[in-house]
CSV table of C-alpha atoms in Angstrom, one decimal:
chain,number,residue,atom,x,y,z
A,281,SER,CA,-8.7,16.0,-0.8
A,282,GLN,CA,-5.4,15.0,0.9
A,283,THR,CA,-2.0,15.1,-0.8
A,284,ILE,CA,1.1,13.4,0.5
A,285,HIS,CA,4.5,14.6,-0.3
A,286,GLN,CA,7.7,12.6,0.1
A,287,TRP,CA,11.3,13.5,-0.4
A,288,PRO,CA,13.7,12.7,-1.6
A,289,ALA,CA,12.3,10.7,-4.4
A,290,THR,CA,15.5,8.6,-4.7
A,291,LEU,CA,18.5,8.2,-2.4
A,292,VAL,CA,21.7,6.3,-2.6
A,293,GLN,CA,23.6,6.0,0.7
A,294,PRO,CA,26.6,4.1,1.9
A,295,VAL,CA,26.3,1.5,4.7
A,296,GLY,CA,26.7,3.1,8.1
A,297,SER,CA,25.4,6.5,7.0
A,298,PRO,CA,22.4,8.2,8.6
A,299,LEU,CA,19.0,8.5,7.0
A,300,SER,CA,16.2,11.0,7.1
A,301,LEU,CA,13.1,10.6,4.9
A,302,GLU,CA,10.3,13.1,5.2
A,303,CYS,CA,6.6,12.9,4.6
A,304,THR,CA,4.2,15.8,4.8
A,305,VAL,CA,0.4,15.8,4.3
A,306,GLU,CA,-1.9,18.4,3.0
A,307,GLY,CA,-5.7,18.7,3.0
A,308,THR,CA,-6.5,16.9,6.3
A,309,SER,CA,-6.0,17.4,10.0
A,310,ASN,CA,-5.0,15.0,12.7
A,311,PRO,CA,-4.6,12.0,10.3
A,312,ASN,CA,-3.1,8.7,11.2
A,313,LEU,CA,0.3,8.4,9.4
A,314,TYR,CA,2.2,5.3,8.3
A,315,TRP,CA,5.5,4.2,7.0
A,316,TYR,CA,5.7,1.1,4.8
A,317,ARG,CA,8.7,-0.5,3.2
A,318,GLN,CA,8.5,-2.5,0.0
A,319,ALA,CA,11.4,-4.8,-0.7
A,320,ALA,CA,12.1,-5.9,-4.2
A,321,GLY,CA,9.4,-8.3,-5.5
A,322,ARG,CA,7.4,-8.1,-2.2
A,323,GLY,CA,4.4,-6.5,-0.8
A,324,LEU,CA,4.3,-3.7,1.7
A,325,GLN,CA,5.4,-4.1,5.2
A,326,LEU,CA,4.1,-1.7,7.8
A,327,LEU,CA,7.1,-0.2,9.8
A,328,PHE,CA,5.5,2.5,11.9
A,329,TYR,CA,2.3,4.3,12.5
A,330,SER,CA,1.3,7.4,14.4
A,331,VAL,CA,-2.1,8.5,15.7
A,332,GLY,CA,-0.9,11.9,16.8
A,333,ILE,CA,2.0,14.2,17.4
A,334,GLY,CA,4.8,12.4,19.3
A,335,GLN,CA,2.9,9.1,19.2
A,336,ILE,CA,4.7,6.4,17.4
A,337,SER,CA,4.1,2.7,17.3
A,338,SER,CA,6.6,0.3,15.8
A,339,GLU,CA,5.4,-2.8,14.1
A,340,VAL,CA,8.6,-4.7,13.6
A,341,PRO,CA,12.0,-4.5,15.3
A,342,GLN,CA,14.6,-2.9,13.1
A,343,ASN,CA,17.3,-0.4,12.5
A,344,LEU,CA,14.9,2.4,11.8
A,345,SER,CA,13.0,4.9,13.9
A,346,ALA,CA,10.1,7.4,13.2
A,347,SER,CA,9.1,10.7,14.6
A,348,ARG,CA,6.1,13.0,14.2
A,349,PRO,CA,7.1,16.5,15.2
A,350,GLN,CA,4.0,18.1,13.7
A,351,ASP,CA,0.5,17.0,12.9
A,352,ARG,CA,1.1,16.6,9.2
A,353,GLN,CA,4.8,15.6,9.2
A,354,PHE,CA,6.2,12.2,9.6
A,355,ILE,CA,9.9,11.4,9.5
A,356,LEU,CA,11.7,8.1,9.1
A,357,SER,CA,15.3,8.0,10.4
A,358,SER,CA,18.3,5.8,10.9
A,359,LYS,CA,21.6,6.4,12.7
A,360,LYS,CA,23.4,3.8,10.7
A,361,LEU,CA,22.0,2.3,7.5
A,362,LEU,CA,22.3,-1.4,6.7
A,363,LEU,CA,22.3,-3.1,3.3
A,364,SER,CA,19.0,-4.6,4.2
A,365,ASP,CA,17.4,-1.2,4.6
A,366,SER,CA,17.3,-0.8,0.8
A,367,GLY,CA,13.8,-0.6,-0.6
A,368,PHE,CA,10.9,1.5,-1.6
A,369,TYR,CA,9.5,3.5,1.3
A,370,LEU,CA,5.9,4.7,1.2
A,371,CYS,CA,4.2,7.1,3.5
A,372,ALA,CA,0.5,6.8,3.9
A,373,CYS,CA,-2.3,8.8,5.5
A,374,PHE,CA,-5.5,7.7,7.0
A,375,PRO,CA,-7.8,10.7,7.3
A,376,GLY,CA,-10.3,8.9,9.4
A,377,LEU,CA,-13.3,10.3,7.6
A,378,ALA,CA,-16.6,8.9,8.8
A,379,GLY,CA,-17.7,5.8,6.8
A,380,ARG,CA,-14.3,5.4,5.1
A,381,ASN,CA,-11.4,3.3,6.1
A,382,GLU,CA,-8.9,3.8,3.3
A,383,GLN,CA,-5.4,4.9,3.2
A,384,PHE,CA,-3.8,7.3,0.7
A,385,PHE,CA,-0.2,6.8,-0.4
A,386,GLY,CA,2.6,9.2,-1.2
A,387,PRO,CA,4.8,8.7,-4.3
A,388,GLY,CA,7.5,6.9,-2.4
A,389,THR,CA,11.2,7.1,-1.8
A,390,ARG,CA,13.6,4.7,-3.5
A,391,LEU,CA,16.5,4.0,-1.1
A,392,THR,CA,19.6,2.1,-2.2
A,393,VAL,CA,22.2,1.3,0.4
A,394,LEU,CA,25.6,0.4,-1.0
B,48,ALA,CA,-3.6,-11.7,13.0
B,49,GLN,CA,-4.9,-10.7,9.6
B,50,SER,CA,-3.1,-11.9,6.5
B,51,VAL,CA,-3.5,-11.7,2.7
B,52,THR,CA,-2.4,-14.2,0.1
B,53,GLN,CA,-2.1,-13.5,-3.6
B,54,PRO,CA,-1.4,-16.9,-5.1
B,55,ASP,CA,-0.2,-15.7,-8.5
B,56,ILE,CA,3.1,-14.0,-8.5
B,57,HIS,CA,3.0,-13.3,-12.2
B,58,ILE,CA,0.3,-13.4,-14.8
B,59,THR,CA,0.5,-12.8,-18.5
B,60,VAL,CA,-2.6,-12.1,-20.6
B,61,SER,CA,-3.1,-10.9,-24.1
B,62,GLU,CA,-4.5,-7.5,-24.8
B,63,GLY,CA,-8.3,-7.7,-25.0
B,64,ALA,CA,-8.5,-10.9,-23.0
B,65,SER,CA,-10.2,-11.1,-19.6
B,66,LEU,CA,-8.3,-10.9,-16.4
B,67,GLU,CA,-8.8,-12.3,-12.9
B,68,LEU,CA,-6.4,-11.7,-10.0
B,69,ARG,CA,-6.9,-13.8,-7.0
B,70,CYS,CA,-6.8,-12.6,-3.4
B,71,ASN,CA,-7.5,-14.6,-0.2
B,72,TYR,CA,-7.6,-13.1,3.2
B,73,SER,CA,-7.7,-14.1,6.8
B,74,TYR,CA,-9.4,-11.8,9.2
B,75,GLY,CA,-11.6,-12.4,12.3
B,76,ALA,CA,-14.2,-9.7,11.7
B,77,THR,CA,-15.9,-8.2,8.7
B,78,PRO,CA,-13.0,-7.0,6.6
B,79,TYR,CA,-12.3,-3.8,4.8
B,80,LEU,CA,-10.7,-4.9,1.5
B,81,PHE,CA,-8.8,-3.0,-1.1
B,82,TRP,CA,-7.1,-3.5,-4.4
B,83,TYR,CA,-4.3,-1.1,-5.4
B,84,VAL,CA,-2.2,-0.8,-8.5
B,85,GLN,CA,1.4,0.2,-8.7
B,86,SER,CA,3.2,1.3,-11.8
B,87,PRO,CA,7.0,0.9,-11.8
B,88,GLY,CA,8.7,3.3,-9.4
B,89,GLN,CA,5.4,4.8,-8.4
B,90,GLY,CA,3.2,4.9,-5.3
B,91,LEU,CA,0.0,3.0,-4.9
B,92,GLN,CA,-3.3,4.0,-6.5
B,93,LEU,CA,-6.6,2.7,-5.1
B,94,LEU,CA,-8.6,0.7,-7.7
B,95,LEU,CA,-11.5,-0.2,-5.5
B,96,LYS,CA,-12.6,-1.0,-2.0
B,97,TYR,CA,-15.2,-3.0,-0.1
B,98,PHE,CA,-16.6,-2.0,3.2
B,99,SER,CA,-20.1,-3.5,3.3
B,100,GLY,CA,-23.2,-3.9,1.2
B,101,ASP,CA,-23.1,-5.1,-2.4
B,102,THR,CA,-20.5,-7.8,-2.7
B,103,LEU,CA,-19.6,-6.8,-6.3
B,104,VAL,CA,-17.8,-3.5,-6.3
B,105,GLN,CA,-16.9,-1.4,-9.2
B,106,GLY,CA,-13.6,0.6,-9.4
B,107,ILE,CA,-11.7,2.8,-11.7
B,108,LYS,CA,-10.2,1.8,-15.0
B,109,GLY,CA,-13.0,-0.8,-15.6
B,110,PHE,CA,-12.0,-3.0,-12.8
B,111,GLU,CA,-14.4,-4.8,-10.5
B,112,ALA,CA,-14.0,-7.2,-7.5
B,113,GLU,CA,-16.3,-9.6,-5.8
B,114,PHE,CA,-16.3,-10.3,-2.1
B,115,LYS,CA,-17.1,-13.9,-1.2
B,116,ARG,CA,-17.2,-14.4,2.5
B,117,SER,CA,-17.6,-18.1,2.3
B,118,GLN,CA,-14.3,-18.4,0.4
B,119,SER,CA,-12.5,-15.5,2.1
B,120,SER,CA,-11.8,-14.1,-1.3
B,121,PHE,CA,-11.8,-10.8,-3.0
B,122,ASN,CA,-10.8,-11.4,-6.6
B,123,LEU,CA,-10.1,-8.6,-9.0
B,124,ARG,CA,-11.5,-8.8,-12.6
B,125,LYS,CA,-11.5,-6.9,-15.8
B,126,PRO,CA,-13.4,-8.1,-18.9
B,127,SER,CA,-10.9,-6.7,-21.5
B,128,VAL,CA,-7.3,-5.9,-20.6
B,129,HIS,CA,-5.4,-2.9,-22.1
B,130,TRP,CA,-1.7,-2.7,-22.5
B,131,SER,CA,-1.7,0.2,-20.0
B,132,ASP,CA,-2.9,-2.2,-17.3
B,133,ALA,CA,0.5,-3.8,-17.1
B,134,ALA,CA,1.6,-3.1,-13.5
B,135,GLU,CA,1.7,-4.7,-10.1
B,136,TYR,CA,-1.5,-5.3,-8.2
B,137,PHE,CA,-1.8,-5.5,-4.4
B,138,CYS,CA,-4.7,-6.8,-2.4
B,139,ALA,CA,-5.0,-5.4,1.2
B,140,VAL,CA,-7.2,-5.9,4.3
B,141,ALA,CA,-7.5,-3.2,6.8
B,142,GLU,CA,-8.3,-3.2,10.5
B,143,GLY,CA,-9.2,-0.3,12.6
B,144,ALA,CA,-7.2,3.0,12.5
B,145,GLY,CA,-6.4,2.3,8.9
B,146,LYS,CA,-3.6,-0.2,9.4
B,147,SER,CA,-3.4,-2.4,6.3
B,148,THR,CA,-1.9,-5.7,5.6
B,149,PHE,CA,-0.9,-6.3,2.0
B,150,GLY,CA,-0.4,-9.3,-0.1
B,151,ASP,CA,2.9,-9.8,-1.9
B,152,GLY,CA,1.5,-8.6,-5.1
B,153,THR,CA,0.8,-10.0,-8.6
B,154,THR,CA,2.7,-8.6,-11.6
B,155,LEU,CA,0.6,-8.4,-14.7
B,156,THR,CA,2.2,-8.5,-18.1
B,157,VAL,CA,0.1,-7.7,-21.2
B,158,LYS,CA,1.0,-9.2,-24.5
B,159,PRO,CA,0.2,-7.3,-27.7
């Protein structure tokens, strides 16, 4: 079965600083990968998804970017953080197994921008 | 575009009482529907899912949900709530390639 790792678990960054969050997946090949953000008291908002290496789709315009340098690695970045970037970031994997259409989620990264 | 509405932001029930969390969705085709649970500071754990077939689906931790196409609903139920069920619950609908749209969540508080 697949396992999703995210790091760091928590992060406190000043406004204007850069950001790099990493997600790696084990136990599956060529998965679809996703970045979601959860603002306080809200549901999950899909930020980016990727169907393969170097293929990134952005769902909402924002201050963030994503990259997929390897099949099972997905990175969320920013050159200059905003206060509004604070939130809980979840990486998810869709293995694409026949007959199943469910995502698996990592443990998340809590980002606080001060 | 698909959407999910969870009308109840916060629900409080007594331990041992029954529970129903509401979920309404909007989706043009046959939906893939999910319920997830999130404990504070944690990721999401899948409780149950509906793809097709029997409209009453059983999940983990004693939860079940019923898909009602005519009402565009997928309500989550549990006959007897335990204190450990206190958490936030999310309903989601998925389209192809696994992209999911989530509701805003319902926070469940369990009174002793």
